[in-house]
Structures are given as structure tokens and as C-alpha cells.
XYZ file of C-alpha atoms in Angstrom:
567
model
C 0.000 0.000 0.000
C 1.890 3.443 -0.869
C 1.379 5.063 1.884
C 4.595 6.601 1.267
C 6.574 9.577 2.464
C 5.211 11.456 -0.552
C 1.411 10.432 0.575
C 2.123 11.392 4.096
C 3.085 14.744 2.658
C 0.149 15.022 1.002
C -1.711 14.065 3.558
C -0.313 16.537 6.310
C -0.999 19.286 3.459
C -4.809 17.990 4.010
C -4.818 18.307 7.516
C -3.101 20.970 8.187
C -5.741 23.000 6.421
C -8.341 21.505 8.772
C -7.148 21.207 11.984
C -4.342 23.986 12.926
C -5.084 25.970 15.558
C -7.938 23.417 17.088
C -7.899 21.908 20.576
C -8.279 18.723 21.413
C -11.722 17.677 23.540
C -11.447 13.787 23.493
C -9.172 11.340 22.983
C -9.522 7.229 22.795
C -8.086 3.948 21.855
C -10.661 2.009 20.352
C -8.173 -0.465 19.482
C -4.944 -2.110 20.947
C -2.442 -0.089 18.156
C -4.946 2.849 17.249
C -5.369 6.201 18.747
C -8.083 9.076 18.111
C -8.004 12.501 18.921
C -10.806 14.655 18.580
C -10.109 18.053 17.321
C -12.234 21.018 17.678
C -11.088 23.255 14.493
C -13.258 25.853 12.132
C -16.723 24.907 14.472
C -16.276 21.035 13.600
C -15.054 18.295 15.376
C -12.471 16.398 13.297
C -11.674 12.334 14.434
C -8.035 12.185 14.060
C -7.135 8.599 13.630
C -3.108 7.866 14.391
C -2.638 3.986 13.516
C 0.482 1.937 14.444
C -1.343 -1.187 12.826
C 1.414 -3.594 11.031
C -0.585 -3.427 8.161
C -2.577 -0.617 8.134
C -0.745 2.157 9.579
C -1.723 5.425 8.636
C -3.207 9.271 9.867
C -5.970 10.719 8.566
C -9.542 12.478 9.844
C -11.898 9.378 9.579
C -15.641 9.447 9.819
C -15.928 5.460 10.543
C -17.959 4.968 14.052
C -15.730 3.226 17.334
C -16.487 1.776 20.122
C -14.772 3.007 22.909
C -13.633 0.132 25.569
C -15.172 0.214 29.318
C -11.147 0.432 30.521
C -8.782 3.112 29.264
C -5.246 1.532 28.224
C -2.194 3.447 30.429
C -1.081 4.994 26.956
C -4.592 6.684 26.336
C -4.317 7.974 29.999
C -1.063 9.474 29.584
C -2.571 11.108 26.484
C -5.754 12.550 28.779
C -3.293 13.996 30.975
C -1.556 15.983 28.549
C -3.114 16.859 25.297
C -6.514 17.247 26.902
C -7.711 20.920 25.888
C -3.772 21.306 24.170
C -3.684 22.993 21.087
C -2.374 21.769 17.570
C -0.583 24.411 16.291
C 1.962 22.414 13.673
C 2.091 19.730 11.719
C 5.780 18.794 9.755
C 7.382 15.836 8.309
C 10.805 14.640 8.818
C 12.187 14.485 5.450
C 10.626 12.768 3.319
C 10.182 10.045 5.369
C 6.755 8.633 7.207
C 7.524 10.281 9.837
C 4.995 13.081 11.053
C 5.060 15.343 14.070
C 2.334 17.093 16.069
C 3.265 20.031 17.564
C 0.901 21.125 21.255
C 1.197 23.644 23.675
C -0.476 23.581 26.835
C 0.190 24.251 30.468
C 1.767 21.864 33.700
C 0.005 21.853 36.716
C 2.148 25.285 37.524
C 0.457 26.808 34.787
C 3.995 27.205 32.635
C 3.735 26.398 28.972
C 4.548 22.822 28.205
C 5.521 22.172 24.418
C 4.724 18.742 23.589
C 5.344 16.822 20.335
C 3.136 13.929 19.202
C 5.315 11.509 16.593
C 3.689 9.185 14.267
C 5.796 6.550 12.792
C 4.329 4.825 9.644
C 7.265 1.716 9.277
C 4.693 -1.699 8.936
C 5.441 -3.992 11.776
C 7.318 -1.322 13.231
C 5.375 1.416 13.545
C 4.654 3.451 16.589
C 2.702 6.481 18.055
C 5.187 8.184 21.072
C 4.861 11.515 23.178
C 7.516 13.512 23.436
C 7.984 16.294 26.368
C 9.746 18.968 23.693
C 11.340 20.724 26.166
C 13.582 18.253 27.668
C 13.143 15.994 24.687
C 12.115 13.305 26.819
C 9.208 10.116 25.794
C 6.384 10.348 28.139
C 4.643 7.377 26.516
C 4.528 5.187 23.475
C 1.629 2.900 22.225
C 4.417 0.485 21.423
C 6.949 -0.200 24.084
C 10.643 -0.829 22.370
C 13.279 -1.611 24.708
C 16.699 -2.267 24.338
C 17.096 -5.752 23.477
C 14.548 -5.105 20.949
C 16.356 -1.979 19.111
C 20.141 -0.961 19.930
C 19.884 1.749 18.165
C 16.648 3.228 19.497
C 15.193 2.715 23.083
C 11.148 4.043 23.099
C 10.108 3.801 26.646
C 8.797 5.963 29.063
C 11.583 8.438 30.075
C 14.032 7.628 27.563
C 15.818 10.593 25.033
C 14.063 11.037 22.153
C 16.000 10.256 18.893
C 14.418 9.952 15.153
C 14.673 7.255 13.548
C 17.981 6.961 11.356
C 18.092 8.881 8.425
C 18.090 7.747 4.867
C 21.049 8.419 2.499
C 18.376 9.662 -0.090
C 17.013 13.296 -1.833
C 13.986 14.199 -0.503
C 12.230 14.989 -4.391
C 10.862 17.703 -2.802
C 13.973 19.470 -2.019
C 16.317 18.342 -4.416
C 18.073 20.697 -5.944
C 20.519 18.933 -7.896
C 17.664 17.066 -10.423
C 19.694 13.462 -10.331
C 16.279 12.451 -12.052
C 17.450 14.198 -14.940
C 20.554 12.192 -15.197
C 18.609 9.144 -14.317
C 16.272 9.449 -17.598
C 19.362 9.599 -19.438
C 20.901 6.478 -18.305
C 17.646 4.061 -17.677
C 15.758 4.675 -20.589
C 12.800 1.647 -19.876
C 10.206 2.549 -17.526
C 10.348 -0.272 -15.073
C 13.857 0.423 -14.298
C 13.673 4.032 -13.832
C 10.814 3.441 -11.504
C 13.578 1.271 -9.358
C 16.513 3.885 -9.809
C 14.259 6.624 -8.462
C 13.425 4.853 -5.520
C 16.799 3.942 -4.821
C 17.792 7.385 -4.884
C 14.852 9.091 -3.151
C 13.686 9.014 -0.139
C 9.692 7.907 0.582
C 8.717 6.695 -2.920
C 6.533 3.520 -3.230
C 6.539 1.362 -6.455
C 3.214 2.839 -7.793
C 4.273 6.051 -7.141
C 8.422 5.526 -8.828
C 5.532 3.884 -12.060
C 3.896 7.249 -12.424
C 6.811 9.679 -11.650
C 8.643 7.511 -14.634
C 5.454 8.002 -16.956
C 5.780 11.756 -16.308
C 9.316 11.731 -17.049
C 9.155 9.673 -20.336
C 6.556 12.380 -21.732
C 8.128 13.335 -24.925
C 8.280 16.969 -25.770
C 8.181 18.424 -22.630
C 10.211 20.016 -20.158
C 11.344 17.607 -17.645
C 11.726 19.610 -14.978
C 8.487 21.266 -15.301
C 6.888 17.549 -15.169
C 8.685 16.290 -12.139
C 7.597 19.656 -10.644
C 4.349 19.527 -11.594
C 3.791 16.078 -10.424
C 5.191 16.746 -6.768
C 3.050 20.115 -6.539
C -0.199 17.450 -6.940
C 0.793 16.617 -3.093
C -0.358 19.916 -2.267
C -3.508 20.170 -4.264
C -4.120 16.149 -4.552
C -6.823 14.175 -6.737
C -7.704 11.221 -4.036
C -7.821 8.493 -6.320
C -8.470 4.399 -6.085
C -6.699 2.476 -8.782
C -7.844 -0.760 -9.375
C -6.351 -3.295 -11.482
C -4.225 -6.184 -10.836
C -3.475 -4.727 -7.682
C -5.423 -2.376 -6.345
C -4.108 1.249 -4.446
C -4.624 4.738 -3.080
C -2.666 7.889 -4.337
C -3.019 11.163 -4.577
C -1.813 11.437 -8.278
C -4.469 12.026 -11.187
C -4.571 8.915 -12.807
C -6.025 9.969 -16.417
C -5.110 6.297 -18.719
C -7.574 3.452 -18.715
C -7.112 2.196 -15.308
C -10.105 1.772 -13.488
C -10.587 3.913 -10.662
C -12.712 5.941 -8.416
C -12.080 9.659 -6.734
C -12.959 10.588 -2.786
C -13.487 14.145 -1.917
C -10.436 14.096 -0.020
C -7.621 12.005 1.256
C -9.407 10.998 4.576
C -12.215 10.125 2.804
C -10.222 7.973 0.088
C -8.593 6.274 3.350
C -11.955 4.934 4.875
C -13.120 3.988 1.392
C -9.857 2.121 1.015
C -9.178 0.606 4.497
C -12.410 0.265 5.906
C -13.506 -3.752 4.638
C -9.490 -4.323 5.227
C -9.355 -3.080 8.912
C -12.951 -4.120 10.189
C -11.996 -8.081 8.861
C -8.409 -7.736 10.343
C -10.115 -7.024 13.621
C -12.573 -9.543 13.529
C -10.007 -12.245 12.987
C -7.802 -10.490 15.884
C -10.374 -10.071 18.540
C -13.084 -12.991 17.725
C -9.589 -15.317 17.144
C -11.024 -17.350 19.946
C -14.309 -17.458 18.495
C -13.120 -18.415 15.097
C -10.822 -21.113 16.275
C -14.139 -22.655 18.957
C -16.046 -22.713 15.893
C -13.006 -24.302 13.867
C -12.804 -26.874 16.057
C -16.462 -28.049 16.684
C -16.658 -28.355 13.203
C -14.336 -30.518 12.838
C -15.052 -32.557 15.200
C -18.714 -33.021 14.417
C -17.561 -33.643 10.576
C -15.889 -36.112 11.660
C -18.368 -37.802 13.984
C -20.893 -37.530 10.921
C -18.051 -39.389 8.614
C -18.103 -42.316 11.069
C -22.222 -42.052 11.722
C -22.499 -42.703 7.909
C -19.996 -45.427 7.914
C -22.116 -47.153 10.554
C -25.315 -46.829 8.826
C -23.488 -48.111 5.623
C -22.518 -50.856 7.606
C -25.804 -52.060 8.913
C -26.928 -51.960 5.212
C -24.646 -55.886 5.972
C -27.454 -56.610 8.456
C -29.943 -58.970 6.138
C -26.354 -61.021 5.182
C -25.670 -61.414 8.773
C -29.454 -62.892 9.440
C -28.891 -65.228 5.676
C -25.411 -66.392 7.434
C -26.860 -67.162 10.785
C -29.988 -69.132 9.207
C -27.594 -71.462 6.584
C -25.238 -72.174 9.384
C -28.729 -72.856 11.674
C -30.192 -75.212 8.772
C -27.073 -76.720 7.573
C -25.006 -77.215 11.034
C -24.284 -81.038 10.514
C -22.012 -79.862 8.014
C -20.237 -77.571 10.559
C -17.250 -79.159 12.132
C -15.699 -77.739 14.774
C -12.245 -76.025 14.224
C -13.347 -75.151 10.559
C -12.357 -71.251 9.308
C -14.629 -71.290 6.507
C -17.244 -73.576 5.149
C -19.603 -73.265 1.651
C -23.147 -73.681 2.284
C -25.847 -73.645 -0.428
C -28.259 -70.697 -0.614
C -32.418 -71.463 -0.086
C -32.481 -67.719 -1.380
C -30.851 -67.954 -3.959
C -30.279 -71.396 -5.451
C -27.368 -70.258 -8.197
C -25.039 -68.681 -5.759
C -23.831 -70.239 -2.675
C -22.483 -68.587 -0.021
C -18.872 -68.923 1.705
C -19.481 -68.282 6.060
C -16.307 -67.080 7.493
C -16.000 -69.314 10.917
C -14.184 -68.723 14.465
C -12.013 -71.883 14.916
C -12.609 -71.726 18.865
C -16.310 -71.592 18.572
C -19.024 -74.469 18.115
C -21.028 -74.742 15.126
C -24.444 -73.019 16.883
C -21.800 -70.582 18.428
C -20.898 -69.225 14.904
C -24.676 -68.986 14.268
C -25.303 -67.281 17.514
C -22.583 -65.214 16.744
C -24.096 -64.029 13.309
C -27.406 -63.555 14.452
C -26.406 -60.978 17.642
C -24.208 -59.233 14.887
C -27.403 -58.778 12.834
C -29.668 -58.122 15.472
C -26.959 -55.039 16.788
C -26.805 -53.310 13.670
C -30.689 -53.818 13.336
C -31.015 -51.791 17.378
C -28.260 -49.534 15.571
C -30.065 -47.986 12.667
C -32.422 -46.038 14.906
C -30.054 -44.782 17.493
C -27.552 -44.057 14.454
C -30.200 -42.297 12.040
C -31.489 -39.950 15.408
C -27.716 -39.145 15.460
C -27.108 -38.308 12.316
C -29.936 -36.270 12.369
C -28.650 -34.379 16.016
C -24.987 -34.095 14.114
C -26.376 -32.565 10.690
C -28.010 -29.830 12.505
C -25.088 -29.228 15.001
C -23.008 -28.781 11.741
C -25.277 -26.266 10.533
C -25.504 -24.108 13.266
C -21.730 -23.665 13.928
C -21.666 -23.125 10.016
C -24.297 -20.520 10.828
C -22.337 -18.836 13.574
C -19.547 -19.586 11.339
C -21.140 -17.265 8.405
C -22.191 -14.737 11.178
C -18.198 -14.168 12.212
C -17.316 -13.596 8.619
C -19.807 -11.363 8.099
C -19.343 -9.464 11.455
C -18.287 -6.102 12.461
C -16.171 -5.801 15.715
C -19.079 -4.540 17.767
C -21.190 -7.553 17.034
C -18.517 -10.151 18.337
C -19.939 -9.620 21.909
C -23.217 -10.910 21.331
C -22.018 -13.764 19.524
C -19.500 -14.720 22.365
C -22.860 -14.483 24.799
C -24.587 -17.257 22.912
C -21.415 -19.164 22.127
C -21.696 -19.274 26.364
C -25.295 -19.471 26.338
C -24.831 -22.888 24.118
C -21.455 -24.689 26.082
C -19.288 -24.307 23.538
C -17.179 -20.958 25.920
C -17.024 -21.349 29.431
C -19.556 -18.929 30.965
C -18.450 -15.421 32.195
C -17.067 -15.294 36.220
C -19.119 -14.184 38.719
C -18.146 -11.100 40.787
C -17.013 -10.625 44.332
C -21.054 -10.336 44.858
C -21.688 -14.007 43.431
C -23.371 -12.254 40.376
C -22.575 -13.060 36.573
C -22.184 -9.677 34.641
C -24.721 -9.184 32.447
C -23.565 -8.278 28.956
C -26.134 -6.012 27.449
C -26.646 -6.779 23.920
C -26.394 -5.345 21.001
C -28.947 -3.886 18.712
C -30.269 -5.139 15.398
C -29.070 -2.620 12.373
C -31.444 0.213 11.009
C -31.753 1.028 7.254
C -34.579 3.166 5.342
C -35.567 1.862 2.198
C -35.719 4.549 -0.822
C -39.328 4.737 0.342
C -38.940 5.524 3.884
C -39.801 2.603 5.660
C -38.016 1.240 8.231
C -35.987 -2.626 7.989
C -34.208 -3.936 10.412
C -31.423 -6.751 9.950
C -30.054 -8.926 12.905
C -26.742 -9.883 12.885
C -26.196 -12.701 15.102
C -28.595 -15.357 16.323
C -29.755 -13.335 19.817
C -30.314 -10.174 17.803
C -32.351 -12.094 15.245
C -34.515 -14.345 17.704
C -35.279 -11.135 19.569
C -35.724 -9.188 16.228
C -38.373 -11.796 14.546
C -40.189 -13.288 17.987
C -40.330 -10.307 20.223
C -39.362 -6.677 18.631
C -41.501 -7.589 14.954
C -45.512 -6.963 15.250
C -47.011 -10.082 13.701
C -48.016 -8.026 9.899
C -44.549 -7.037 9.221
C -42.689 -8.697 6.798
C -39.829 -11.398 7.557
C -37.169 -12.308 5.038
C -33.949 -14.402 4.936
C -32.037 -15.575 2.094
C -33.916 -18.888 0.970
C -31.376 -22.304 2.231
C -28.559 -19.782 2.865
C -26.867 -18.821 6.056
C -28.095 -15.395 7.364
C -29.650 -12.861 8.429
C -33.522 -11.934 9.581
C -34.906 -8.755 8.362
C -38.119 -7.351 9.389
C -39.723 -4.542 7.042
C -42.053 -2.543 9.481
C -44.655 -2.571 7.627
C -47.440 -5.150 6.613
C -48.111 -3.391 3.213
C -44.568 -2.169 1.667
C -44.255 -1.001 -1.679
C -42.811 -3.123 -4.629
C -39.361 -0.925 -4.005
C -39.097 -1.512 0.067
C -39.274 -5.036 -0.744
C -36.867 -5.437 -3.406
C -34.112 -3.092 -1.657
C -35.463 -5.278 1.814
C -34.486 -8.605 0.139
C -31.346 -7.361 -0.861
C -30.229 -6.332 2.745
C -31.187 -10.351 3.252
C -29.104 -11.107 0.494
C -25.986 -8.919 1.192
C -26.151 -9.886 5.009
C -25.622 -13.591 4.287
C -23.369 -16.177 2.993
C -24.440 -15.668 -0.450
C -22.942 -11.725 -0.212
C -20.699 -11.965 -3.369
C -23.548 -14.076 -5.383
C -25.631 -12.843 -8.031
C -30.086 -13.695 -8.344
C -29.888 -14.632 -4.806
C -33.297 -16.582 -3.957
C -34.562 -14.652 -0.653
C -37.909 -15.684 0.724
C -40.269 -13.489 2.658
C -43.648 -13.803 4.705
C -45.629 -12.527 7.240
C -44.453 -12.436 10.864
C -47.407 -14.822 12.393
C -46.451 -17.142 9.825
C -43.064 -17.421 11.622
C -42.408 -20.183 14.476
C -39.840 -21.692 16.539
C -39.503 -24.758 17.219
C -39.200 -26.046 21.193
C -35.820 -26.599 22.002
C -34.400 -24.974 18.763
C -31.168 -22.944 18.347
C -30.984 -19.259 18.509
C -31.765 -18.129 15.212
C -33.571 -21.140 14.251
C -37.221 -20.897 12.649
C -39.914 -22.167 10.275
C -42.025 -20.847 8.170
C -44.481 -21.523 5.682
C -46.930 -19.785 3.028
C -43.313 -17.770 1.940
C -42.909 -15.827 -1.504
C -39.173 -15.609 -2.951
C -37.967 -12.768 -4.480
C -34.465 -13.044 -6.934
C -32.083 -10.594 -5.918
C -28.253 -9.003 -6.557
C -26.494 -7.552 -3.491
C -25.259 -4.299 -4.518
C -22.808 -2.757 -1.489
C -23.189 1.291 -2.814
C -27.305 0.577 -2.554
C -26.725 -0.900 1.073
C -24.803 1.867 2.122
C -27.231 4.117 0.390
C -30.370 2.905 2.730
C -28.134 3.414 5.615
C -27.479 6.846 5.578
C -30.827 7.344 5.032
């Protein structure tokens, strides 16, 4: 992903022009590497987002909602203490590198002014967000603690002397006044390889990036220098762009060839576009990892226990041989001899084909019977007991696949809930008591709102709990129900027992988009009245029938989703 030090530039040009000279009025970490400070600027508050993520690390003002957890992290209290109320009144970049610095003043508890520097370093696995005390150049905090047997070079702990990270022998394009690219173009006349000379030579340029600076400087008939200046001056006044193609990326360059892409109203904007699917699954699979690997497991295990279920019933499919075996050996046991391990007996059943009767040497000739006949007459007591069993496996299977679907599909905030019933059901041991002998409740959460194009309200559960309560308690018995027909997913509810042609269409794609058939196309969805809806005693959460349904053939379209829930 190039965020690179010439997108960081660009993107401190952005912010600068929206939050100098704000205060800050709330700060939080929703997440273990990810910081947000709220800034006050020009009447608006502005969500600064400062991410250390190995993969995602970035800065930008970002409009996506967080949930804020119940117990502050000693980082985001270090942060309360001293940027509360501070105000921004810088933002630079060291170099070119991805490297940015926030610049605060505010006042001790003396009331003397305290300049404080916030440092984001975008470096992958190593990034980090740290405070800095710029008067005595001292860390007060880091979200990352790096000690010295993790970096020689670099020690980022509370207390320690601040010291950048090591520069790079490369031109910063920006400031180069020496135009190496110049020479460069001369000696590396194919694109590709320019691309790789100018990144060896400056500093902060990503592979897309070195692509499109190379372009620019293989435009014949113009003036070189004018291009590469021209280019870097986009940075300032940027054109947020998606380009999608064999791999996809963000940049701020105009992208005018036939790549496919799509434009954002601003960097920030382009960054939640970009990284929102990317970060919400990455932190699904971090914090539900338990979740995932309970479900993992069950599944196998009941798989497996199917596997063997069928082999049994194959086997008693044997049973009516066993009973022939035990009746020729019964009829014909003159013929028997003891210490025999096989004897040929003709068939009453079948007069062309005789049968061959394996025999136990250490057993009489009516033991070998007997011994046929309670092998028959245990697989015959086995096909009920197996058949209920299969049955009890089969649906076990489908409701972890059902959870299973739910967890892919999930946002962060619904990973709660599903832990609950995972609880509820044995499969996670329940939650401790307190000191008081009393299980916290966890209060769960609430089924998603969306307004068709015609105003009416749908709701969509998205876990089991939120759609049991949705369709058996919250629904009035005329609205509508719908769920993607023999597909794992969600219940939605259209308030309303007489929606228009419209409501219903965009209803059954929520159905369709909020299930395991997402990415399909003419996705069957079925959909009926509520008092048609019942659940049978003992069921699973989420499990119902229904009957009297209509289907409806639907494509999940993600813009249209997001469309009905702004509305």
C-alpha cells in the first residue's frame, strides 16, 4: 500500500488545512495499536485517527464509528493527561520520510507552557505512536513499548531521550536541488527500471508512485523539470484516487489512462473507502480469534463424527447377510465341524449362488450362528439410534456453520453478542461471577437500522440473539420477515405489513448482502408474514420455520446498502 513519504506529505498538506489551531476535547483507543483525537477546528469536530497497525498504519480524519472500551489503556491515559484541551498548532514531516510530528502547547500543573510533540511513525510492523515532552526531549509514553534488546539503536520507553529514527542516504524529491532524475532518464531509458533507480535514490517513494513519476518523465516533448515539478506540486492540491487493477491502491496522483478507478473528496475520505472492509476483517479475525478457532474446532469434530455415523449406517446396510449367514449355518449345522475357518453352504435364497461363512475356529457350530445372528440383530437396534444421530450431528453442523457465516460477516461490535450465545450454548465457558456471586450481564447489542428509498423502516439482525429477539419479540405479527432462501443469514423485518414493490426489493437485498451468499448474483430470498413465523421447542438461537413464503431473486449491490443506511 503506498502510503509513502510522498502520501504522508500530502496528507499533512490535508490536515493541516483543517485542523491547525484546534484543541483537542477527546481522545480514545478504540483499538490495541490505534489512537483518536478529537479536534475542535473551524466549528467542527475532526476524528483524528493515528494507527500503528502492522498493516494498516496510517493518519488521517476518519468518519468510521468506534467503540470506545469500558477500561482506558495506560497509553490513552497518559494522552488525557496531557493533550486534553492542548492545542495543535503544527504539523511537519521529517524528510521525506513517514515520519509526522504534532506540535501542542499547553500548560503543567504550575500553569507554565509545556511544548509537547506527538510523533507518528508509519514503518509496517514497526510502527509506533510516542509523546515527546519537547522541552527536555524526553518520551512520556509510546503505544508500542521498544526496549533495548529489541532496538540498539533506538530505546522508546517511558523516560528515555528522544532520537528519530535513522536517516536515509536519499534526496527528498521535494527538495532536491541537484535534479539526479534528470541524469537518471538519461541512463535508464525503460520505464520499469527508472521506476527502481528513483526509488533507490529518493527518499519515501513507493513502487506505484516511482511507475507514475517515470510516466511523467518519459513524456516526450516536454520540459522535464516542469513535469517532475508539476507532479510533486499534486501533493499539495491532490486528486484522491483508487486504482484498481491487478493490484489495487490509493494515491493522490491524477490517474487519467484506462485504469479503473474511483475519486474521494479528499484524502481521509479515500482512506476509509480504502481501508475500511481491510481493517474491520483484520479485527474480527484479531479479537473474535477465539471465536473463530471454537467454531473451527467443533466443526471438525462433528464432521468427523458424521463421517463415522455414515460409515455405521453403511454398515448395517450388511445386516440382512448377517441374518442369511446365521440361518444357513442354523439349517445346515451337521455340516459344521468344529475347528473349521470357513465352510460353503448352499443358498435357499438364492439357489445359483452359494455362499462362503467365514467361521471362528474356537467356537461351536451353533456358536458361529449365535454369533451371526447378535451381529445382525446389533446393527438392526443400531439404525435407529444411528439415524437420530445423524440427524442431532447434521443440525449441530449447521448451526456452527451458521455462527460460522455470522463471524465472517461481522463487524467488531457484534462479536460480543455472539460470544454471549457461544456461552449461552457450552461451547465458551460462561463469564465469572463477581465478588457479589453475580454473573455480569452483557447487554446486547442492537439489530441494524436502514430506510428503504421509500422511507420505511428494515431492520437486519446480525447474530442469532439479535435475530430471535428481532423476529419473535421486537416484529408486530403483519410485518414482513425475510432471509435468504437455504442460505446462512440474516432476519430482516420490514415494518410494515403493506410495503411497496421498491421496500421489498431493496429489503431482500439487505437479506441477500447480510448472508453467505454476499458476493452471489439472483440470490433466492424468501419473505412472509411475521405470524407465519415459528420456533420450534428446544431450537437454536436463530432457528425458525415458516411456511406460506414468496421468494424474491435478488443481486447484493454494497453502494445501494450503504445508500439505505445513511438514510
Amino acid at each position: 500500500m503506498p502510503f509513502d513519504g510522498l502520501f504522508t506529505h500530502a496528507m499533512i498538506a490535508e490536515l493541516r488545512s483543517k485542523i491547525i489551531g484546534g484543541r483537542v476535547t477527546k481522545i480514545s483507543q478504540p483499538f490495541p495499536n490505534e489512537i483518536i483525537l478529537t479536534i475542535r477546528s473551524q466549528r467542527q469536530n475532526h476524528p483524528l485517527l493515528l494507527s500503528a497497525h502492522p498493516n494498516y498504519a496510517r493518519i488521517q480524519i476518519t468518519q468510521i464509528p468506534y467503540n470506545n472500551p469500558p477500561v482506558p489503556t495506560n497509553f490513552t491515559m497518559t494522552l488525557r493527561k496531557y493533550l486534553e484541551n492542548a492545542k495543535i498548532t503544527e504539523i511537519s514531516q521529517l524528510d521525506n520520510d513517514r515520519v509526522a510530528y504534532f506540535s501542542f502547547t499547553t500548560r503543567n500543573e504550575l500553569g507554565d507552557e509545556l511544548p509537547l510533540l506527538l510523533s507518528i511513525e508509519i514503518m509496517g510492523r514497526y510502527s509506533n505512536v510516542l509523546l515527546i515532552n519537547q522541552a527536555e526531549n524526553k518520551i512520556l509514553d509510546t503505544i508500542k513499548h521498544i526496549g533495548p534488546s529489541q532496538n540498539r539503536f533506538r530505546t522508546l520507553l517511558p523516560g528515555a531521550t528522544y532520537i528519530q529514527p535513522p536517516k536515509q542516504d536519499l534526496l527528498n524529491p521535494f527538495t532536491d536541488k541537484s535534479k539526479k532524475y534528470l541524469e537518471l532518464v538519461q541512463q535508464f531509458p525503460n520505464r520499469e527500471i527508472l521506476a527502481k533507480q528513483l526509488q533507490k535514490n529518493y527518499q519515501g517513494i513507493a513502487t506505484e508512485h516511482a511507475l507514475y513519476l517515470a510516466d511523467r518523465l518519459h513524456d516526450v516533448g516536454d520540459d522535464l523539470s516542469t513535469n517532475w515539478d508539476q507532479t510533486l506540486k499534486q501533493a499539495d492540491c491532490p486528486t484522491p484516487t483508487i486504482v484498481e487493477g491487478n493490484k489495487t491502491f490509493f494515491t493522490f496522483f491524477k490517474y487519467d489512462n484506462d485504469s479503473k478507478v474511483e475519486n474521494a473528496e479528499s484524502l481521509s475520505v479515500l482512506l476509509d473507502k480504502f481501508y475500511q472492509k481491510k481493517a474491520t476483517s483484520d479485527r474480527v479475525q484479531q479479537q473474535g480469534s477465539q471465536l473463530f478457532h471454537v467454531i473451527k474446532v467443533n466443526l471438525q469434530k462433528n464432521r468427523k463424527k458424521l463421517k463415522k455415523l455414515q460409515q455405521t449406517m453403511n454398515s448395517t446396510q450388511k445386516a440382512d447377510i448377517l441374518r442369511v449367514k446365521g440361518e444357513l449355518l442354523t439349517t445346515y449345522l451337521f455340516q459344521v465341524k468344529r475347528g473349521m475357518t470357513e465352510i460353503e453352504l448352499p443358498n435357499y435364497y438364492d439357489s445359483e449362488k452359494p455362499v462362503k461363512i467365514a467361521l471362528s475356529n474356537q467356537l461351536s457350530p451353533s456358536q458361529n450362528a449365535q454369533k451371526y445372528f447378535k451381529k445382525y440383530q446389533k446393527l438392526k437396534n443400531a439404525v435407529e439410534y444411528v439415524t437420530n444421530q445423524i440427524k442431532i450431528t447434521k443440525a449441530e453442523i449447521n448451526y456452527l456453520e451458521e455462527i460460522e457465516t455470522q463471524l465472517e460477516l461481522a463487524d467488531p461490535q457484534d462479536l460480543p453478542d455472539i460470544k454471549v450465545e457461544l456461552q449461552q450454548e457450552g461451547y465458551l465457558r460462561a463469564q465469572k461471577q463477581n465478588k457479589s456471586g453475580k454473573v455480569r450481564k452483557n447487554k446486547l447489542g442492537q439489530p441494524d437500522t436502514f430506510y428503504s428509498s421509500e422511507g420505511t423502516k428494515i431492520s437486519v439482525g446480525k447474530n442469532n440473539l439479535q435475530n430471535d429477539r428481532l423476529t419473535l419479540k421486537m416484529a408486530q405479527k403483519k410485518d414482513i420477515w425475510l432471509h435468504a432462501k437455504n442460505i446462512h443469514g440474516s432476519h430482516v423485518i420490514i415494518h410494515n405489513s403493506q410495503p411497496g414493490e421498491q421496500t421489498l426489493l431493496e429489503a431482500a437485498e439487505l437479506a441477500a448482502y447480510y448472508s453467505k451468499a454476499r458476493s452471489s448474483g439472483n440470490v433466492p430470498v424468501d419473505y412472509v408474514e411475521v405470524k407465519n413465523i415459528r420456533k420450534p421447542n428446544g431450537a437454536k438461537p436463530g432457528f425458525v420455520i415458516y411456511e406460506g413464503q414468496q421468494t424474491l431473486y435478488v443481486t447484493p449491490d454494497e453502494d445501494e446498502i450503504k445508500k439505505m443506511k445513511k438514510l
